[in-house]
Coordinates of C-alpha atoms and ligand atoms in Angstrom, one line a residue:
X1 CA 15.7 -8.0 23.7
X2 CA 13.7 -6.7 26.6
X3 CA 12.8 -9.3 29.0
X4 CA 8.8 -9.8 29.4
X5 CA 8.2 -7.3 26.3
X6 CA 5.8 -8.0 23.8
X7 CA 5.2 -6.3 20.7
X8 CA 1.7 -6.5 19.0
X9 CA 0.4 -5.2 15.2
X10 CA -3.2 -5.6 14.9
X11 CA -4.0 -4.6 11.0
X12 CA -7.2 -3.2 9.9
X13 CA -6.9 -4.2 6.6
X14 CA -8.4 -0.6 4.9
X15 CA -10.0 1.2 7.9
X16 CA -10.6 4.8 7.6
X17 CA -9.5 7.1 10.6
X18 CA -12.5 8.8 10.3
X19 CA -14.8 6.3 10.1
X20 CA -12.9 4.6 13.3
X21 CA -12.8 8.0 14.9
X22 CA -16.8 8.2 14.6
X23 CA -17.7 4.8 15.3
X24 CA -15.0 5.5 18.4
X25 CA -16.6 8.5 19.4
X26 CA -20.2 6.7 19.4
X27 CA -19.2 3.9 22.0
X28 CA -19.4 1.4 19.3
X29 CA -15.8 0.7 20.0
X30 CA -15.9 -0.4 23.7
X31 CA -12.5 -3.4 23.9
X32 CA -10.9 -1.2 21.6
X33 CA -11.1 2.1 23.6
X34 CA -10.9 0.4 26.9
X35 CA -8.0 -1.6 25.6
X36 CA -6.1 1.1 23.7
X37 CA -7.5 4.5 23.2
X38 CA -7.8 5.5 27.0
X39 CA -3.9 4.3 28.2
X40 CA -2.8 5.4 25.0
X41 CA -4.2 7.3 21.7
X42 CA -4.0 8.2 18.4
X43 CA -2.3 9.7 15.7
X44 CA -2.6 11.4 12.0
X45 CA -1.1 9.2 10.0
X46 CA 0.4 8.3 6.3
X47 CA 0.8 5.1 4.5
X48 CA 3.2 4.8 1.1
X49 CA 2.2 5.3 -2.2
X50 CA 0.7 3.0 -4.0
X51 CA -1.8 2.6 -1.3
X52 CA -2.4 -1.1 -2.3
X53 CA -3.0 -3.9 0.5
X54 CA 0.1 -6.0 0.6
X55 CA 2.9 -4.1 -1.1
X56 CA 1.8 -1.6 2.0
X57 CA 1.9 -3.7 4.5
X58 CA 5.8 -4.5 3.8
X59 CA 6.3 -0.9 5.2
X60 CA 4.6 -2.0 8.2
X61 CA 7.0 -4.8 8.8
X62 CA 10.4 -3.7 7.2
X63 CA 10.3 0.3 8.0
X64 CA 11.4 0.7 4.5
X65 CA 9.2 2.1 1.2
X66 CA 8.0 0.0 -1.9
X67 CA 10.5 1.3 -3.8
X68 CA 13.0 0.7 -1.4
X69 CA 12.0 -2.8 -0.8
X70 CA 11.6 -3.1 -4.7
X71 CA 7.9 -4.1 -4.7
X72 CA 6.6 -0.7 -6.5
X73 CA 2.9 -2.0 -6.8
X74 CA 1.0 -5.2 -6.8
X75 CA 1.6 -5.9 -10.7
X76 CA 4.7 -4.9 -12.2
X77 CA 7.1 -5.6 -15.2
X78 CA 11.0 -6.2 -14.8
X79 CA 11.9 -4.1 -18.1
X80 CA 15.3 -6.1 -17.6
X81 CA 14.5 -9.1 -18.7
X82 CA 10.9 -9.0 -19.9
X83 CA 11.7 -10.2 -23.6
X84 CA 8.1 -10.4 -24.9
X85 CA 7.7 -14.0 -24.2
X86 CA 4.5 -15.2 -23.0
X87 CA 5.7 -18.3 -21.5
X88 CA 9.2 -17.9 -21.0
X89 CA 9.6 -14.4 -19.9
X90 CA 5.8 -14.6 -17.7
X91 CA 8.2 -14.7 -14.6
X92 CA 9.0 -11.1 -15.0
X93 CA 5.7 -9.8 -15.5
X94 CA 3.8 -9.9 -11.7
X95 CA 0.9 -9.4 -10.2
X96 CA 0.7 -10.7 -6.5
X97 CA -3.4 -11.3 -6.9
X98 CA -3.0 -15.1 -8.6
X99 CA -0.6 -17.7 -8.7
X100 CA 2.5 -15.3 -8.4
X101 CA 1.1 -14.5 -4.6
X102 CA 3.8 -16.1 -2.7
X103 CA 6.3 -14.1 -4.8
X104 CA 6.3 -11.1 -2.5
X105 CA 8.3 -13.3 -0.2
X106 CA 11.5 -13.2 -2.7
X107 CA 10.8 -10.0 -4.4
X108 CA 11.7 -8.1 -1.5
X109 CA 15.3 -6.6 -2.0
X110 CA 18.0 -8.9 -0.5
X111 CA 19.6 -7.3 2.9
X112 CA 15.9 -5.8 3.9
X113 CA 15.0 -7.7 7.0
X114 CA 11.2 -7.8 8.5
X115 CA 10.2 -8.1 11.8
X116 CA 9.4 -12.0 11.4
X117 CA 13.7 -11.7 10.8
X118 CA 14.5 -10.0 13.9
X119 CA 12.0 -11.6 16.7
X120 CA 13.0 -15.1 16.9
X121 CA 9.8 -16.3 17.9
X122 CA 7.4 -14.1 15.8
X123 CA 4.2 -14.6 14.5
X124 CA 2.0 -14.0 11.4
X125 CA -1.9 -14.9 11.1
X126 CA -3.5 -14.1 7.7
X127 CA -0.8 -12.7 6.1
X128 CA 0.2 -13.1 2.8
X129 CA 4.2 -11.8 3.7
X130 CA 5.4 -14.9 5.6
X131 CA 9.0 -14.9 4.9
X132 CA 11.4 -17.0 7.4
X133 CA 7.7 -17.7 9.3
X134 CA 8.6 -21.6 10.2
X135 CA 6.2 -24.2 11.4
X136 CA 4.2 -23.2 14.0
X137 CA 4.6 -19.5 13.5
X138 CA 2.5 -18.8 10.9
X139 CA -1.5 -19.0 11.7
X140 CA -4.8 -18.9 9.5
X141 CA -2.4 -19.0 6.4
X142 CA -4.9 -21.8 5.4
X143 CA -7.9 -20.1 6.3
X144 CA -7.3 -16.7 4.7
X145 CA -7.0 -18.7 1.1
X146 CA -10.1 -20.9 1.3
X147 CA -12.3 -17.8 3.0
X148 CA -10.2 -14.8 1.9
X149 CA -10.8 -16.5 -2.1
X150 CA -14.6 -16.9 -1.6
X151 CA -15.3 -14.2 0.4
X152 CA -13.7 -11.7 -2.6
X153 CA -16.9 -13.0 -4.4
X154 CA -19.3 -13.1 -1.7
X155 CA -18.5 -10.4 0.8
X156 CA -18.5 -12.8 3.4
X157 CA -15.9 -11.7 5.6
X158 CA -16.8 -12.3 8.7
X159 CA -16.1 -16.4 8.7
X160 CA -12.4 -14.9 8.1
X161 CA -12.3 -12.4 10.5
X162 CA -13.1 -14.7 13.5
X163 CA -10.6 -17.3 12.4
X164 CA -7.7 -14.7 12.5
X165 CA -9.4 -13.6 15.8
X166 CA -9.3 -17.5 17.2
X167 CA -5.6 -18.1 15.7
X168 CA -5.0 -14.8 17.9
X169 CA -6.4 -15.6 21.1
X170 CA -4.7 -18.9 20.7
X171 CA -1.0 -17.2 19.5
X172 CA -1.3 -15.2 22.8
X173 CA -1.0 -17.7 24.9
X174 CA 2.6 -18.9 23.8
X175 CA 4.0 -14.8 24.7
X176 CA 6.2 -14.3 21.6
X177 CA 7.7 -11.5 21.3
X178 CA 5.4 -10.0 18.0
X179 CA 2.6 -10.8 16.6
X180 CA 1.1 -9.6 13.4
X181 CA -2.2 -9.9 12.7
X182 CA -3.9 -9.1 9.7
X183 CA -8.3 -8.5 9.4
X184 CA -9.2 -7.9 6.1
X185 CA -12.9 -7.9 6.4
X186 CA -13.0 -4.2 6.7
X187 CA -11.5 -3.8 3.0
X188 CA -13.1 -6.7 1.8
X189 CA -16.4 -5.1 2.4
X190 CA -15.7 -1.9 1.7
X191 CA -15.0 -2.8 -2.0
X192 CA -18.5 -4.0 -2.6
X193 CA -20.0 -0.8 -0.8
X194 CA -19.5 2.7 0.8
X195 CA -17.0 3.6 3.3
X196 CA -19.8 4.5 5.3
X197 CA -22.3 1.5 4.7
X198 CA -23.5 -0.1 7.4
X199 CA -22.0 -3.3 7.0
X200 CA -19.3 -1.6 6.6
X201 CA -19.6 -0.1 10.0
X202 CA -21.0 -3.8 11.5
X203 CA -17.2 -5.2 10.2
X204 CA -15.5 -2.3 12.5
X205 CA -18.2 -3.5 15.5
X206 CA -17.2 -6.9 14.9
X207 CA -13.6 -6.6 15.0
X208 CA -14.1 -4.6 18.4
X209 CA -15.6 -7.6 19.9
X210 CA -12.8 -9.9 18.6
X211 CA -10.7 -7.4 20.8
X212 CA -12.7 -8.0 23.5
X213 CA -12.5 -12.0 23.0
X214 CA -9.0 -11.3 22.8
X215 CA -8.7 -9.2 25.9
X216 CA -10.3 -12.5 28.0
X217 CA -8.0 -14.2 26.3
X218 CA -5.0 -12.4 28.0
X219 CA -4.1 -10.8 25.3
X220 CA -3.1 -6.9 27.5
X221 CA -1.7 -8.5 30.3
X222 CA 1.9 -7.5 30.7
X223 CA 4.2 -5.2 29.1
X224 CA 3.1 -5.3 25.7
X225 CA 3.3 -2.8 22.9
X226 CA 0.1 -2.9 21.1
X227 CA -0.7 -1.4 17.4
X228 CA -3.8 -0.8 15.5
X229 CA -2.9 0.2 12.1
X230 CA -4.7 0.6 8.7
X231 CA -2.8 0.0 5.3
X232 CA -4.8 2.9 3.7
X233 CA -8.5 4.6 3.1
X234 CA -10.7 3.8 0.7
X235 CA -13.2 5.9 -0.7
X236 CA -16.2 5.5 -3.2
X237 CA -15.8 4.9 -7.3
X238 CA -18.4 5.8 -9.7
X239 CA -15.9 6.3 -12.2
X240 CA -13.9 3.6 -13.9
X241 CA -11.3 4.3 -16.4
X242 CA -9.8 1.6 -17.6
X243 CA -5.8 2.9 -19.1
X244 CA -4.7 0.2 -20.9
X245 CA -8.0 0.0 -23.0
X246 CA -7.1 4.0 -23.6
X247 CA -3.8 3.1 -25.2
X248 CA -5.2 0.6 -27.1
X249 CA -7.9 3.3 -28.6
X250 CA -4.7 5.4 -29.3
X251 CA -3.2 2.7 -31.5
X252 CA -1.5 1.4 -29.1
X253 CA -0.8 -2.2 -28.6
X254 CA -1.2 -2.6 -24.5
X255 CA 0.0 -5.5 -22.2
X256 CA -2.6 -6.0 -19.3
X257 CA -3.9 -8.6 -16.7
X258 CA -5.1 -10.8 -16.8
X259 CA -4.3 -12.4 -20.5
X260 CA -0.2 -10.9 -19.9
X261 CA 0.4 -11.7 -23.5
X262 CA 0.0 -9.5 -26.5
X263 CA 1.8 -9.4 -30.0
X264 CA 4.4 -6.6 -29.9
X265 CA 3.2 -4.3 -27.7
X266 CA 4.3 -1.1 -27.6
X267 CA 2.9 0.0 -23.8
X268 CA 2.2 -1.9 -20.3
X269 CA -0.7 -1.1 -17.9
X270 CA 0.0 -2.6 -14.0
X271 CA -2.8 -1.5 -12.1
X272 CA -2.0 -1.3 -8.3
X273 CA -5.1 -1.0 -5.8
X274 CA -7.1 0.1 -9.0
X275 CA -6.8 3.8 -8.2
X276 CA -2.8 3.7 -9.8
X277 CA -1.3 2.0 -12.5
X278 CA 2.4 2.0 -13.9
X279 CA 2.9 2.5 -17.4
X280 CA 5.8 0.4 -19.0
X281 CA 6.7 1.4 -23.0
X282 CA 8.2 -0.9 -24.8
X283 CA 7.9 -3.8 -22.6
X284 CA 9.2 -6.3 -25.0
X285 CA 12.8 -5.0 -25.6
X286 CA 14.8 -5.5 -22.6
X287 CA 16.4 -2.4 -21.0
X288 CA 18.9 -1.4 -18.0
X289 CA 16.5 1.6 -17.0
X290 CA 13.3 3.4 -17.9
X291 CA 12.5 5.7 -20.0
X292 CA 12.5 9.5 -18.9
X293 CA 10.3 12.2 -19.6
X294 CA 12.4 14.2 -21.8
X295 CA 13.4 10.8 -24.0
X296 CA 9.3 10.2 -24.6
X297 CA 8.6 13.3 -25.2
X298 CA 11.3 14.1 -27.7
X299 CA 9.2 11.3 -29.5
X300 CA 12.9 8.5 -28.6
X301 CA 10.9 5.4 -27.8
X302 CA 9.7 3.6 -31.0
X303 CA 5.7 3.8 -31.2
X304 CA 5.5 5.8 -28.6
X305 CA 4.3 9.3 -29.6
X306 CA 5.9 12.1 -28.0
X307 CA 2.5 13.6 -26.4
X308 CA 1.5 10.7 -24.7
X309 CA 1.9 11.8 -21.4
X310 CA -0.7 15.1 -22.0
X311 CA -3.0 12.6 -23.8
X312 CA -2.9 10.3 -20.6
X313 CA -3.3 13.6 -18.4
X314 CA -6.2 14.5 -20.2
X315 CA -8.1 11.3 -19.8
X316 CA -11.4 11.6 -17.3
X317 CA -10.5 10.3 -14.1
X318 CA -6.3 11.0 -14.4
X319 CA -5.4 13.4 -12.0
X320 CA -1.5 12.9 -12.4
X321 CA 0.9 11.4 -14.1
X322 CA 4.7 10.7 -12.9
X323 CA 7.3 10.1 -14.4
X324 CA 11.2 10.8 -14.3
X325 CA 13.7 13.4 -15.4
X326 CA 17.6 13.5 -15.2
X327 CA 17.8 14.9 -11.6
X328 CA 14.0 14.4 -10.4
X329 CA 10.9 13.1 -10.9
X330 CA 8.2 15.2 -13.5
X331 CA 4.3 15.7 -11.8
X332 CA 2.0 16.3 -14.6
X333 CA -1.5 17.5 -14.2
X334 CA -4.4 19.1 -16.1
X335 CA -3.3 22.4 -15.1
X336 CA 0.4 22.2 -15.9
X337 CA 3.4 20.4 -14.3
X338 CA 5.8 20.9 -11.3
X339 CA 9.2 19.0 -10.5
X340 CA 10.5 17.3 -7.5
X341 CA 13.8 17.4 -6.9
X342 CA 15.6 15.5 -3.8
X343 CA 18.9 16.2 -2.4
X344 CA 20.2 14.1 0.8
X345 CA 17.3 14.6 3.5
X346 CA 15.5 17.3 1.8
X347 CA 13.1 17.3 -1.4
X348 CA 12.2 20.6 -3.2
X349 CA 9.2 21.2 -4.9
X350 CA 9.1 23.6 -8.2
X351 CA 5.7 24.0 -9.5
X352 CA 7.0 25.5 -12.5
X353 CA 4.0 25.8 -14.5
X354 CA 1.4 24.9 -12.1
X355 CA 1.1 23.6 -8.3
X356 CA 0.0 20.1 -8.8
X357 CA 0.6 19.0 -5.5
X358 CA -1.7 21.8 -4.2
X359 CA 1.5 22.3 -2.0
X360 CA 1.9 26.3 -2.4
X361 CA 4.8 27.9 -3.8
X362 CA 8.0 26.5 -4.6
X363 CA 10.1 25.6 -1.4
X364 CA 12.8 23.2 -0.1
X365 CA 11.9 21.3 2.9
X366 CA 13.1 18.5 5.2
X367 CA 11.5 15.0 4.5
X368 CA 10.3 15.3 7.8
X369 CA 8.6 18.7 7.6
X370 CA 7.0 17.4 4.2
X371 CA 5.1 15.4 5.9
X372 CA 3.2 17.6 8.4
X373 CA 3.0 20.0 5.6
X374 CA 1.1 18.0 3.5
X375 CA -0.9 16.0 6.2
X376 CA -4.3 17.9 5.5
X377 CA -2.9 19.0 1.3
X378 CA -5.1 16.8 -1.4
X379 CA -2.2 14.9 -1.9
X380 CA -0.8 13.4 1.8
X381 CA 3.1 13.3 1.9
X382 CA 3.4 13.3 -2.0
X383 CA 6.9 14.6 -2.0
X384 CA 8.5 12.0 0.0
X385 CA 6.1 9.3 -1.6
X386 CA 6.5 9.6 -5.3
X387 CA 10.3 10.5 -4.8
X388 CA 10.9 7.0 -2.8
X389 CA 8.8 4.8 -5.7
X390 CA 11.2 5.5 -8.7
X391 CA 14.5 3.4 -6.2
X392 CA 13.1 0.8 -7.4
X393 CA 14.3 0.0 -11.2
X394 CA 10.8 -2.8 -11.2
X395 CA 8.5 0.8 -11.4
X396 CA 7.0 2.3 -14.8
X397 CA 8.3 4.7 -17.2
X398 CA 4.6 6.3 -16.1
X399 CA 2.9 6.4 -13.1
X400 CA -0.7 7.2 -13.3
X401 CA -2.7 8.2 -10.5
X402 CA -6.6 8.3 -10.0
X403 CA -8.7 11.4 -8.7
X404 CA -11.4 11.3 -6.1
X405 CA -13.9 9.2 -7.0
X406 CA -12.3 7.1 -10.0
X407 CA -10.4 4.1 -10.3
X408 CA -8.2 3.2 -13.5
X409 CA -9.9 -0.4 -14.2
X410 CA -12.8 -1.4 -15.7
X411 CA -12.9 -4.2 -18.6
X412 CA -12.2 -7.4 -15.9
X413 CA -12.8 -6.0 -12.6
X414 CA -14.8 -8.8 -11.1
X415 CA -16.8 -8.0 -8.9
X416 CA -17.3 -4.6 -9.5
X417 CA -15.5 -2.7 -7.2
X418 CA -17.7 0.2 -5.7
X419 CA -14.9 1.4 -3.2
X420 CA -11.6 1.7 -4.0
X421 CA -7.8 2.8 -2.8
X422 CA -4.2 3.0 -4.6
X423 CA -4.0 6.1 -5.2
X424 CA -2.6 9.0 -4.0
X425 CA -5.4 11.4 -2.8
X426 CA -6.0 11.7 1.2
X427 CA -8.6 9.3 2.2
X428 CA -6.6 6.8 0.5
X429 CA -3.0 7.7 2.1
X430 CA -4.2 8.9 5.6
X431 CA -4.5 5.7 7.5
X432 CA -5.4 4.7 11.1
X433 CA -2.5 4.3 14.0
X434 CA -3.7 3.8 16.8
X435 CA -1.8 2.0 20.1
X436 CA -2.0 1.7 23.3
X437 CA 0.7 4.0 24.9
X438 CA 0.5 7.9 23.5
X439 CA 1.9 8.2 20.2
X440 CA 3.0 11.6 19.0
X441 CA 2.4 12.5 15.7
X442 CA 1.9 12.8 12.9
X443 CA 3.6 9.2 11.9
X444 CA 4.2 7.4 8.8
X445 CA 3.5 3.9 8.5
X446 CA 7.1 3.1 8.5
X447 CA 7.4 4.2 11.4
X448 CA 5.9 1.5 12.8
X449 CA 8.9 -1.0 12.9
X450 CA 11.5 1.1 14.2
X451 CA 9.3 1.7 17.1
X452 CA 8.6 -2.1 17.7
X453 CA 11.8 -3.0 17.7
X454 CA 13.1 0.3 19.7
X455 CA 10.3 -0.8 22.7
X456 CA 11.6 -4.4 22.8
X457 CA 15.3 -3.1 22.6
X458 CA 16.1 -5.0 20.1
X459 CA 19.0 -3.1 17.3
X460 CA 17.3 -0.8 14.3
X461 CA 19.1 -2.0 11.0
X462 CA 20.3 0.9 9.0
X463 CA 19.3 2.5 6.3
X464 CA 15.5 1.9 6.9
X465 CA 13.0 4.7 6.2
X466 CA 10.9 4.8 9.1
X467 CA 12.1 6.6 12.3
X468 CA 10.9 6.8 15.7
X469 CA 9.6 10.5 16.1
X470 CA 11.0 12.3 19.0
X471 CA 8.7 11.2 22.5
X472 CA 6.8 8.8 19.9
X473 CA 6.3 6.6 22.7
X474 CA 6.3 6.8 26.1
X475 CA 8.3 3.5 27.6
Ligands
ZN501 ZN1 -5.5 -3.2 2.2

């Protein structure tokens, strides 16, 4: 490790780039563009699909996708051993918002290290991945259950926020080598509002002058490496489309939080983020792998009937749904349907019937190249993003994902959420990364922990994948 380097993630939990870029532009962001935006800059950028808080912010701190870290969403089903059980088999259904929380810990797929691994004296403050954190290395855990439970209901955020800003000032003063800080007021009051709202926009100012408590505190003296990232967007619902209550006007027997128990059902909703769920048939029968799209609809899985996936298409709201075929994964739209197909580094796209993707004509490109391709397309790095969730075996048969201004829960969303995020649409993948040396983009964020780790020379494991872009940062 680098002498004297430090390594710092500050994460706006749901901050919009251009709602930071405005606010920026206004002077309402004075610590953070003293502090970041003038020695350094930032960059277009991409989180993963599903665009959920917590299952994206293990990209941030393992360089490696949700379906690579085998955390697909923020409520899933392991069709493995899910046996229909309520109380037995409840281990294997999941969703990371209730008791299950710490789960996310041992979910993650064995061998995947995170940055709290890899910088012996790291540090987490409000964050709800805290694996290998020991005593004394993990800040505001206490604070971001009491406040972060009562302000879900109550919007008030801000008691939160300057706890995580105190626990900051106060980590700072010990030098480890990282810190990651998480502020979640920004999504937190988002949800009950517009992007655009102004308390909305007071949450942004008040998180500037937590940097600027910060900055008093020391906190950009030195050789430091500091971050401002986002998770994802978020972006106003007046539309709520709740799938599993669909399936169950089909006939259909359906799974769903929060009960997680229902007599022989035939289908599973997991709603990630609210603007995505995953789509499990036959939960109840264990299975080695999911069901493709040719084996539903040839009308092969039991109750299931074979035109379920135009049916769910079809649905107000539904803009896609995913699922998987012997050599690729299937993209259905209102329109028609296109295939994705990836071989080593490259991923080709075949609208056959339609272009889904809004992508153009059929072509093979680099993973790389995808991604500045799609940076400004309706649907932000969608080749490399719904190729990467179907590694892991704990995703849907189906993956269903929201259009603008819709989410895919309705019938126990409490409070209602008027904002939302999870899906796959731009201003909930393009995300803020921002830092204080120039970054050249555009970046991903698992980019992020390669590039930590490459500016405190410490060793990049393998087979992670984030990459540092070419003159990402100047050292
Ligand atoms: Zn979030």
């Amino acid at each position: 490790m680098t002498a004297d380097r430090r390594a710092v993630l500050l994460l706006l939990d749901g901050a919009r780039p251009d709602v930071f870029a405005h606010l920026a532009q206004a002077g309402d962001l004075p610590n953070i563009s003293r502090h970041l935006l003038e020695p350094g800059g930032w960059a277009p950028a991409t989180t993963v699909f599903p665009s959920t808080t917590g299952v994206a912010y293990l990209p941030l701190l393992t360089g490696c996708y949700p379906g690579t870290c085998d955390v697909p969403g923020i409520r899933w089903v392991d069709v493995t051993r899910y046996g229909g059980r309520w109380w037995r088999d409840r281990a294997h259904v999941r969703s990371y918002c209730g008791y299950q929380g710490g789960l996310l810990n041992a979910d993650l797929r064995p061998g995947i290290a995170s940055l709290f691994d890899l910088v012996p004296d790291a540090v987490g403050i409000c964050t709800p991945f805290n694996r290998r954190l020991g005593p004394g290395r993990e800040l505001a855990g206490g604070a971001r259950k009491l406040w972060g439970g009562l302000a879900h209901y109550t919007a008030g955020y801000g008691v939160l926020e300057r706890a995580v800003g105190r626990a900051l000032c106060r980590a700072v003063a010990g030098r480890p080598g990282f810190i990651f800080a998480v502020f979640p007021g920004v999504d937190g009051v988002t949800h009950f509002h517009d992007p655009w709202h102004p308390d909305v926009l007071d949450t942004y100012r008040g998180f500037d002058a937590i940097i600027g408590q910060y900055a008093q505190a020391g906190g950009f003296d030195g050789d430091h490496l500091t971050f401002l990232v986002s998770d994802h967007g978020l972006s106003r619902m007046d539309r709520h489309t709740d799938v599993a209550l669909e399936l169950e006007a089909m006939g259909l027997p359906t799974l769903r939080h929060p009960v997680v128990w229902r007599r022989d059902p035939v289908a599973a909703v997991m709603v990630s983020g609210n603007a995505s769920c995953q789509v499990y048939l036959r939960p109840g029968v264990t299975r080695p792998a999911r069901h493709d799209v040719a084996e539903i609809e040839a009308g092969a899985v039991p109750g299931i009937p074979g035109d379920l996936i135009d049916r769910l298409v079809a649905l107000p709201g539904v803009a896609l749904v995913v699922g998987t075929d012997h050599d690729g994964v299937t993209v259905a739209g209102r329109e028609g349907r296109a295939t994705l197909r990836g071989e080593g580094d490259t991923i080709a796209y075949l609208p056959d019937v339609a272009d889904v993707l809004g992508l153009g004509d059929a072509a093979t490109r680099a993973d790389r190249e995808w991604l500045a391709h799609t940076l400004d397309a309706p649907y932000p790095d969608a080749p490399t993003q719904l190729t990467q969730l179907f590694r892991s075996g704990r995703t849907g048969d189906l993956v269903v994902i929201a259009e603008p201004g819709a989410d895919l829960r309705s019938d126990w969303e409490v409070p209602e959420h008027r904002s939302g995020h999870g899906s796959l649409i731009a201003d909930h993948m393009r995300c803020l990364a921002a830092a204080n040396v120039p970054l050249q983009g555009p970046v991903r964020t698992v980019d992020v922990f390669p590039l930590i780790l490459d500016w405190l020379g410490l060793e990049i494991p393998a087979g992670i994948d984030g990459v540092v872009p070419a003159v990402a940062v100047r050292a």
